[in-house]
Amino acid sequence: MRSVYIRPLNFLYGKDASQHIQKKIAAPICGNKLIAFTKIEIIYKDSKKSQLVDVSKISKLNYKNKDQVLRDLSNIKKKRNNILNLDVNQPVIMGVLNITPDSFSDGGKFYKTKSANQHAKMMLTQGAHIIDVGGESTRPGAQTISEKEECRRVMQTVKQISKIKKCAVSIDTRKSQVMKEAVKAGATIVNDISALDFDPNALLLVSKLKKPIILNHSQGTPETMQKNPNYQNVLIDIYDYFETKIKQLEKKGFPKSKIILDPGIGFGKNVEHNLTLMSKISFFHSLGCPLMLGPSRKSFIGKIMGKSDSISRLGGTISSVIIGANQGVQFFRVHDIIEIKEALSINSALHKI
């Protein structure tokens, strides 16, 4: 297990970023020259100490674990491969489609195939790049349903919307049989909130399917995950977990270029954990994979807002998405496509100045 980690910070955007990269006093985030960083924070696991170092001085310094730091820095700077022809240098929007009677935000609204298909088409028209189809609620306290019932809920919709031109379909499931049937029906991405931990057959199946996989971190199960979640260090604990998962998949022959990492906002985290993960999500870039953020309508927004909490939690969602985008996050899983696309478009326009 590693003992040192790095986090890029002091971000620059647009022409400022490009000019500083040219002068070699900044480095790009994931090959995107419109987002750069001038410093890294070197974090030592055992001592709980950290130090700030200018990008231009990293290779000249002599310090413990220098080779690891330079490898991590290389991972941060390296351009990410496009996934399913989606340009990950531009924000990729994943639209949430819950075909369930009990999801926390929209349970029952799209439970019938006709309404689910209509909503999927509407999200695509609004600017979604991927439709994430889920048949089992994973809200806090939700109960597990059978594979048969989950397949019954989602397969017709997966089959029909996968035929739409330029529509990438993700299957949101923890179960290997549902993954297998959904891919047969046309799904091109697997999104597992348990990061392949729930079903002992999932890792081997995903390795054989070779479809892009979203590894979502969660502590516990939906039934238990919000009962006093606890971490020694939420960033380091999740980083170590992801690093182990990546190695497991690579040992099975699965290409790292097809792995997307989601720290799992709200999945076994309290408000402080969620805020730490979002404010410092750039910490995970050194794992070398694209990142996903899914803060949409989550309960942490309501807990912060208290009596002022709104039904849509749209303002809190947009704020969280922009915080991620400004640290180079590539994928965003959200409910409100028009508003998130608008916010990201304005943010991208500002980055180009």
Coordinates of C-alpha atoms in Angstrom, one line a residue:
M1 CA 0.0 0.0 0.0
R2 CA 1.3 3.5 -0.9
S3 CA 2.3 6.0 1.7
V4 CA 2.3 9.2 -0.4
Y5 CA -0.4 10.9 -2.5
I6 CA -0.6 14.1 -4.5
R7 CA -3.4 16.6 -5.3
P8 CA -3.2 19.3 -8.0
L9 CA -4.3 22.8 -7.0
N10 CA -4.0 26.5 -7.8
F11 CA -6.0 26.1 -11.0
L12 CA -5.8 28.3 -14.1
Y13 CA -8.2 28.4 -17.0
G14 CA -8.3 29.4 -20.7
K15 CA -5.5 31.5 -22.1
D16 CA -3.9 31.8 -18.6
A17 CA -3.7 28.0 -18.4
S18 CA -2.2 27.6 -21.9
Q19 CA 0.4 30.3 -21.4
H20 CA 1.5 29.0 -18.1
I21 CA 1.8 25.4 -19.6
Q22 CA 3.9 26.8 -22.4
K23 CA 6.2 28.5 -19.9
K24 CA 6.4 25.1 -18.0
I25 CA 5.2 26.7 -14.7
A26 CA 1.9 24.9 -14.9
A27 CA 0.7 21.5 -16.1
P28 CA -2.6 20.4 -17.8
I29 CA -5.3 18.4 -16.1
C30 CA -5.8 15.2 -18.0
G31 CA -4.3 16.7 -21.2
N32 CA -6.8 19.5 -21.3
K33 CA -4.8 22.7 -21.8
L34 CA -7.7 24.9 -20.8
I35 CA -7.4 23.7 -17.2
A36 CA -4.0 23.8 -15.6
F37 CA -2.5 23.7 -12.1
T38 CA 0.7 25.4 -10.8
K39 CA 1.2 23.5 -7.5
I40 CA 0.7 20.0 -6.0
E41 CA 0.1 19.1 -2.5
I42 CA 2.2 16.1 -1.4
I43 CA 0.3 14.2 1.3
Y44 CA 2.0 11.7 3.6
K45 CA -0.3 9.0 4.9
D46 CA 1.4 8.1 8.1
S47 CA 2.6 11.5 9.3
K48 CA -0.6 13.3 8.3
K49 CA 1.6 16.1 7.0
S50 CA 1.6 17.7 3.6
Q51 CA 3.7 20.1 1.6
L52 CA 3.1 22.4 -1.3
V53 CA 5.4 22.3 -4.3
D54 CA 5.5 24.3 -7.5
V55 CA 5.0 22.2 -10.6
S56 CA 8.2 23.7 -12.1
K57 CA 10.2 22.5 -9.1
I58 CA 8.9 18.9 -8.6
S59 CA 11.6 17.1 -10.6
K60 CA 14.4 19.1 -9.1
L61 CA 13.6 18.3 -5.5
N62 CA 15.1 15.4 -3.5
Y63 CA 12.6 13.9 -1.2
K64 CA 11.2 10.5 -0.1
N65 CA 8.9 8.8 -2.6
K66 CA 9.9 11.0 -5.4
D67 CA 9.4 8.3 -8.1
Q68 CA 5.8 7.7 -6.9
V69 CA 5.1 11.4 -6.9
L70 CA 6.4 11.7 -10.5
R71 CA 4.3 8.7 -11.6
D72 CA 1.2 10.3 -10.1
L73 CA 2.0 13.6 -11.7
S74 CA 2.3 11.9 -15.0
N75 CA -1.1 10.3 -14.5
I76 CA -2.7 13.7 -13.7
K77 CA -1.3 15.3 -16.9
K78 CA -2.0 12.4 -19.2
K79 CA -4.9 12.8 -21.7
R80 CA -7.8 10.5 -21.0
N81 CA -9.0 8.3 -23.9
N82 CA -12.4 9.1 -25.2
I83 CA -15.1 6.7 -24.1
L84 CA -17.7 5.6 -26.6
N85 CA -16.6 8.4 -28.9
L86 CA -17.4 10.9 -26.2
D87 CA -14.8 13.7 -25.9
V88 CA -13.9 13.7 -22.3
N89 CA -12.1 17.1 -22.7
Q90 CA -15.7 18.4 -22.7
P91 CA -18.2 17.9 -19.8
V92 CA -20.2 14.7 -20.4
I93 CA -23.7 14.7 -19.0
M94 CA -25.4 11.5 -17.9
G95 CA -29.2 11.7 -17.5
V96 CA -30.7 9.8 -14.6
L97 CA -33.6 7.5 -15.5
N98 CA -35.0 5.7 -12.5
I99 CA -37.6 3.1 -13.5
T100 CA -38.6 2.4 -9.9
P101 CA -41.5 3.1 -7.6
D102 CA -39.3 4.3 -4.7
S103 CA -36.2 6.3 -5.8
F104 CA -35.5 9.2 -3.5
S105 CA -36.2 12.0 -6.0
D106 CA -38.4 10.7 -8.9
G107 CA -39.7 7.3 -7.7
G108 CA -42.8 6.3 -9.7
K109 CA -42.6 9.1 -12.2
F110 CA -41.1 6.9 -15.0
Y111 CA -42.1 3.5 -13.7
K112 CA -44.0 2.6 -16.9
T113 CA -42.1 1.8 -20.1
K114 CA -43.9 4.5 -22.1
S115 CA -43.1 7.3 -19.7
A116 CA -39.5 6.1 -19.2
N117 CA -38.9 6.1 -22.9
Q118 CA -40.4 9.5 -23.3
H119 CA -38.3 10.9 -20.5
A120 CA -35.1 9.3 -22.0
K121 CA -35.8 10.9 -25.4
M122 CA -36.5 14.3 -23.7
M123 CA -33.2 14.2 -21.8
L124 CA -31.3 13.4 -25.0
T125 CA -33.0 16.4 -26.8
Q126 CA -32.0 18.6 -23.8
G127 CA -28.3 17.6 -24.2
A128 CA -27.7 14.4 -22.2
H129 CA -24.9 12.3 -23.8
I130 CA -25.7 9.1 -21.7
I131 CA -28.9 7.8 -20.3
D132 CA -28.4 5.9 -17.0
V133 CA -31.2 3.4 -16.6
G134 CA -31.8 1.9 -13.1
G135 CA -34.5 -0.5 -11.9
E136 CA -33.5 -0.8 -8.3
S137 CA -33.6 2.2 -5.9
T138 CA -30.3 2.7 -4.0
R139 CA -31.6 5.5 -1.8
P140 CA -30.7 5.2 1.9
G141 CA -32.8 2.5 3.5
A142 CA -33.9 0.9 0.2
Q143 CA -34.5 -2.8 0.0
T144 CA -32.9 -5.2 -2.5
I145 CA -35.1 -6.5 -5.2
S146 CA -34.7 -9.7 -7.3
E147 CA -32.8 -9.9 -10.5
K148 CA -35.9 -11.0 -12.3
E149 CA -37.9 -7.9 -11.1
E150 CA -35.0 -5.6 -11.9
C151 CA -34.8 -7.0 -15.5
R152 CA -38.6 -6.7 -15.9
R153 CA -38.4 -3.1 -15.0
V154 CA -35.6 -1.9 -17.3
M155 CA -35.0 -4.2 -20.3
Q156 CA -37.7 -2.9 -22.7
T157 CA -36.5 0.7 -22.1
V158 CA -32.8 -0.3 -22.6
K159 CA -33.7 -2.1 -25.8
Q160 CA -35.7 0.7 -27.2
I161 CA -33.6 3.8 -26.3
S162 CA -30.3 2.0 -27.3
K163 CA -31.6 2.1 -30.9
I164 CA -31.7 5.9 -30.8
K165 CA -28.8 7.4 -32.9
K166 CA -26.0 8.7 -30.7
C167 CA -27.6 7.5 -27.5
A168 CA -25.2 5.8 -25.1
V169 CA -27.1 3.7 -22.5
S170 CA -25.7 2.9 -19.1
I171 CA -27.2 0.2 -16.9
D172 CA -27.3 1.2 -13.2
T173 CA -27.2 -2.1 -11.4
R174 CA -25.2 -4.2 -8.8
K175 CA -26.2 -7.5 -10.2
S176 CA -24.2 -9.5 -12.8
Q177 CA -27.3 -11.1 -14.5
V178 CA -28.9 -7.7 -15.0
M179 CA -25.6 -6.3 -16.4
K180 CA -25.4 -9.3 -18.8
E181 CA -29.0 -9.0 -20.0
A182 CA -28.8 -5.2 -20.3
V183 CA -25.7 -5.4 -22.5
K184 CA -27.5 -7.9 -24.7
A185 CA -30.4 -5.5 -25.0
G186 CA -28.0 -2.7 -26.1
A187 CA -26.5 -1.1 -23.0
T188 CA -22.9 0.1 -23.6
I189 CA -21.8 1.1 -20.1
V190 CA -22.1 -0.6 -16.7
N191 CA -22.7 1.6 -13.6
D192 CA -22.3 -0.3 -10.4
I193 CA -22.8 1.7 -7.1
S194 CA -21.1 -1.1 -5.2
A195 CA -18.0 -1.0 -7.5
L196 CA -18.5 -4.8 -8.2
D197 CA -18.5 -5.7 -4.5
F198 CA -22.2 -6.7 -4.2
D199 CA -22.3 -9.6 -6.7
P200 CA -19.3 -12.0 -6.5
N201 CA -19.8 -12.7 -10.2
A202 CA -19.7 -9.1 -11.4
L203 CA -16.0 -8.5 -11.7
L204 CA -15.4 -11.5 -13.9
L205 CA -18.5 -10.7 -16.0
V206 CA -17.4 -7.1 -16.5
S207 CA -13.9 -8.3 -17.5
K208 CA -15.5 -10.4 -20.2
L209 CA -18.0 -7.9 -21.4
K210 CA -15.2 -5.2 -21.9
K211 CA -17.8 -2.4 -21.7
P212 CA -16.8 0.8 -19.9
I213 CA -17.4 0.4 -16.2
I214 CA -18.3 3.2 -13.6
L215 CA -16.9 2.2 -10.2
N216 CA -18.9 4.0 -7.6
H217 CA -17.7 4.0 -4.0
S218 CA -20.2 3.2 -1.3
Q219 CA -19.7 2.3 2.3
G220 CA -22.1 -0.4 3.3
T221 CA -25.4 -1.2 1.4
P222 CA -28.4 1.1 0.8
E223 CA -30.1 -0.5 3.8
T224 CA -27.2 0.5 6.1
M225 CA -25.0 3.1 4.4
Q226 CA -26.2 6.2 6.2
K227 CA -26.0 4.7 9.7
N228 CA -22.9 6.6 11.1
P229 CA -20.5 6.3 8.1
N230 CA -16.9 6.5 9.3
Y231 CA -13.5 6.9 7.7
Q232 CA -10.0 7.4 8.9
N233 CA -9.5 9.8 6.0
V234 CA -12.3 9.9 3.5
L235 CA -10.0 10.9 0.6
I236 CA -7.2 8.4 1.2
D237 CA -9.6 5.6 2.2
I238 CA -11.5 5.9 -1.1
Y239 CA -8.3 6.4 -3.1
D240 CA -6.9 3.2 -1.8
Y241 CA -10.1 1.4 -2.5
F242 CA -10.2 2.6 -6.1
E243 CA -6.5 1.7 -6.6
T244 CA -7.2 -1.9 -5.5
K245 CA -10.2 -2.1 -7.7
I246 CA -8.3 -0.9 -10.8
K247 CA -5.6 -3.5 -10.1
Q248 CA -8.2 -6.3 -9.8
L249 CA -9.7 -5.4 -13.1
E250 CA -6.4 -5.1 -14.9
K251 CA -5.4 -8.5 -13.6
K252 CA -8.5 -9.9 -15.4
G253 CA -7.4 -8.2 -18.6
F254 CA -9.8 -5.3 -18.3
P255 CA -8.4 -2.0 -19.9
K256 CA -7.9 0.8 -17.4
S257 CA -8.9 3.2 -20.2
K258 CA -12.5 2.0 -19.8
I259 CA -12.7 2.7 -16.1
I260 CA -14.6 5.7 -14.7
L261 CA -14.4 6.5 -11.0
D262 CA -17.2 8.0 -9.0
P263 CA -16.4 8.8 -5.3
G264 CA -20.1 8.2 -4.5
I265 CA -21.6 11.3 -3.1
G266 CA -24.2 10.3 -0.5
F267 CA -23.3 6.6 -0.5
G268 CA -22.2 6.0 3.0
K269 CA -21.0 9.6 3.7
N270 CA -22.1 12.4 6.0
V271 CA -22.2 16.0 5.0
E272 CA -18.6 16.7 5.9
H273 CA -17.4 13.6 3.9
N274 CA -19.4 14.8 0.8
L275 CA -18.1 18.3 1.0
T276 CA -14.5 17.1 1.4
L277 CA -14.8 14.8 -1.6
M278 CA -16.3 17.5 -3.8
S279 CA -14.0 20.3 -2.8
K280 CA -10.9 18.1 -3.3
I281 CA -12.0 15.7 -6.0
S282 CA -8.9 16.5 -8.0
F283 CA -7.1 14.2 -5.5
F284 CA -8.4 11.3 -7.6
H285 CA -6.9 12.4 -10.9
S286 CA -3.6 10.7 -10.1
L287 CA -5.4 7.3 -10.4
G288 CA -5.3 7.9 -14.2
C289 CA -9.0 7.4 -14.9
P290 CA -11.8 9.8 -15.9
L291 CA -13.9 11.0 -12.9
M292 CA -17.7 11.2 -12.4
L293 CA -19.6 13.3 -9.9
G294 CA -23.2 12.6 -9.0
P295 CA -24.5 15.3 -6.5
S296 CA -27.9 15.7 -8.1
R297 CA -30.6 16.4 -5.6
K298 CA -28.7 14.6 -2.8
S299 CA -29.6 14.9 0.8
F300 CA -26.4 16.8 1.8
I301 CA -27.9 19.8 0.0
G302 CA -31.0 19.7 2.1
K303 CA -29.0 19.3 5.3
I304 CA -27.0 22.4 4.5
M305 CA -30.0 24.4 3.5
G306 CA -32.2 23.3 6.5
K307 CA -35.6 25.1 6.4
S308 CA -34.7 26.8 3.1
D309 CA -34.3 23.4 1.3
S310 CA -36.1 23.4 -2.1
I311 CA -37.8 20.4 -3.7
S312 CA -35.5 20.4 -6.8
R313 CA -32.2 21.3 -4.9
L314 CA -31.2 22.7 -8.3
G315 CA -29.0 25.5 -7.0
G316 CA -27.0 23.1 -4.8
T317 CA -26.7 20.6 -7.6
I318 CA -25.4 23.3 -10.1
S319 CA -22.9 24.6 -7.5
S320 CA -21.6 21.1 -6.8
V321 CA -21.3 20.3 -10.6
I322 CA -19.3 23.5 -11.3
I323 CA -16.9 22.9 -8.4
G324 CA -16.2 19.5 -10.0
A325 CA -15.9 20.9 -13.5
N326 CA -13.4 23.5 -12.3
Q327 CA -11.2 20.7 -11.0
G328 CA -11.3 18.8 -14.3
V329 CA -14.1 16.2 -13.6
Q330 CA -15.3 14.8 -16.9
F331 CA -18.7 13.1 -16.2
F332 CA -21.8 14.4 -14.4
R333 CA -24.7 12.3 -13.4
V334 CA -27.8 14.5 -13.0
H335 CA -31.5 14.8 -13.2
D336 CA -32.0 18.4 -14.6
I337 CA -30.3 18.3 -18.0
I338 CA -31.2 21.7 -19.4
E339 CA -30.1 23.6 -16.4
I340 CA -26.9 21.6 -15.9
K341 CA -26.0 21.9 -19.6
E342 CA -26.5 25.7 -19.4
A343 CA -24.3 26.0 -16.3
L344 CA -21.5 23.8 -17.8
S345 CA -21.7 25.7 -21.1
I346 CA -21.3 29.0 -19.5
N347 CA -18.5 27.6 -17.3
S348 CA -16.7 26.2 -20.4
A349 CA -17.1 29.6 -22.2
L350 CA -15.4 31.3 -19.3
H351 CA -12.6 28.8 -19.4
K352 CA -11.8 29.7 -23.0
I353 CA -11.3 33.4 -22.3

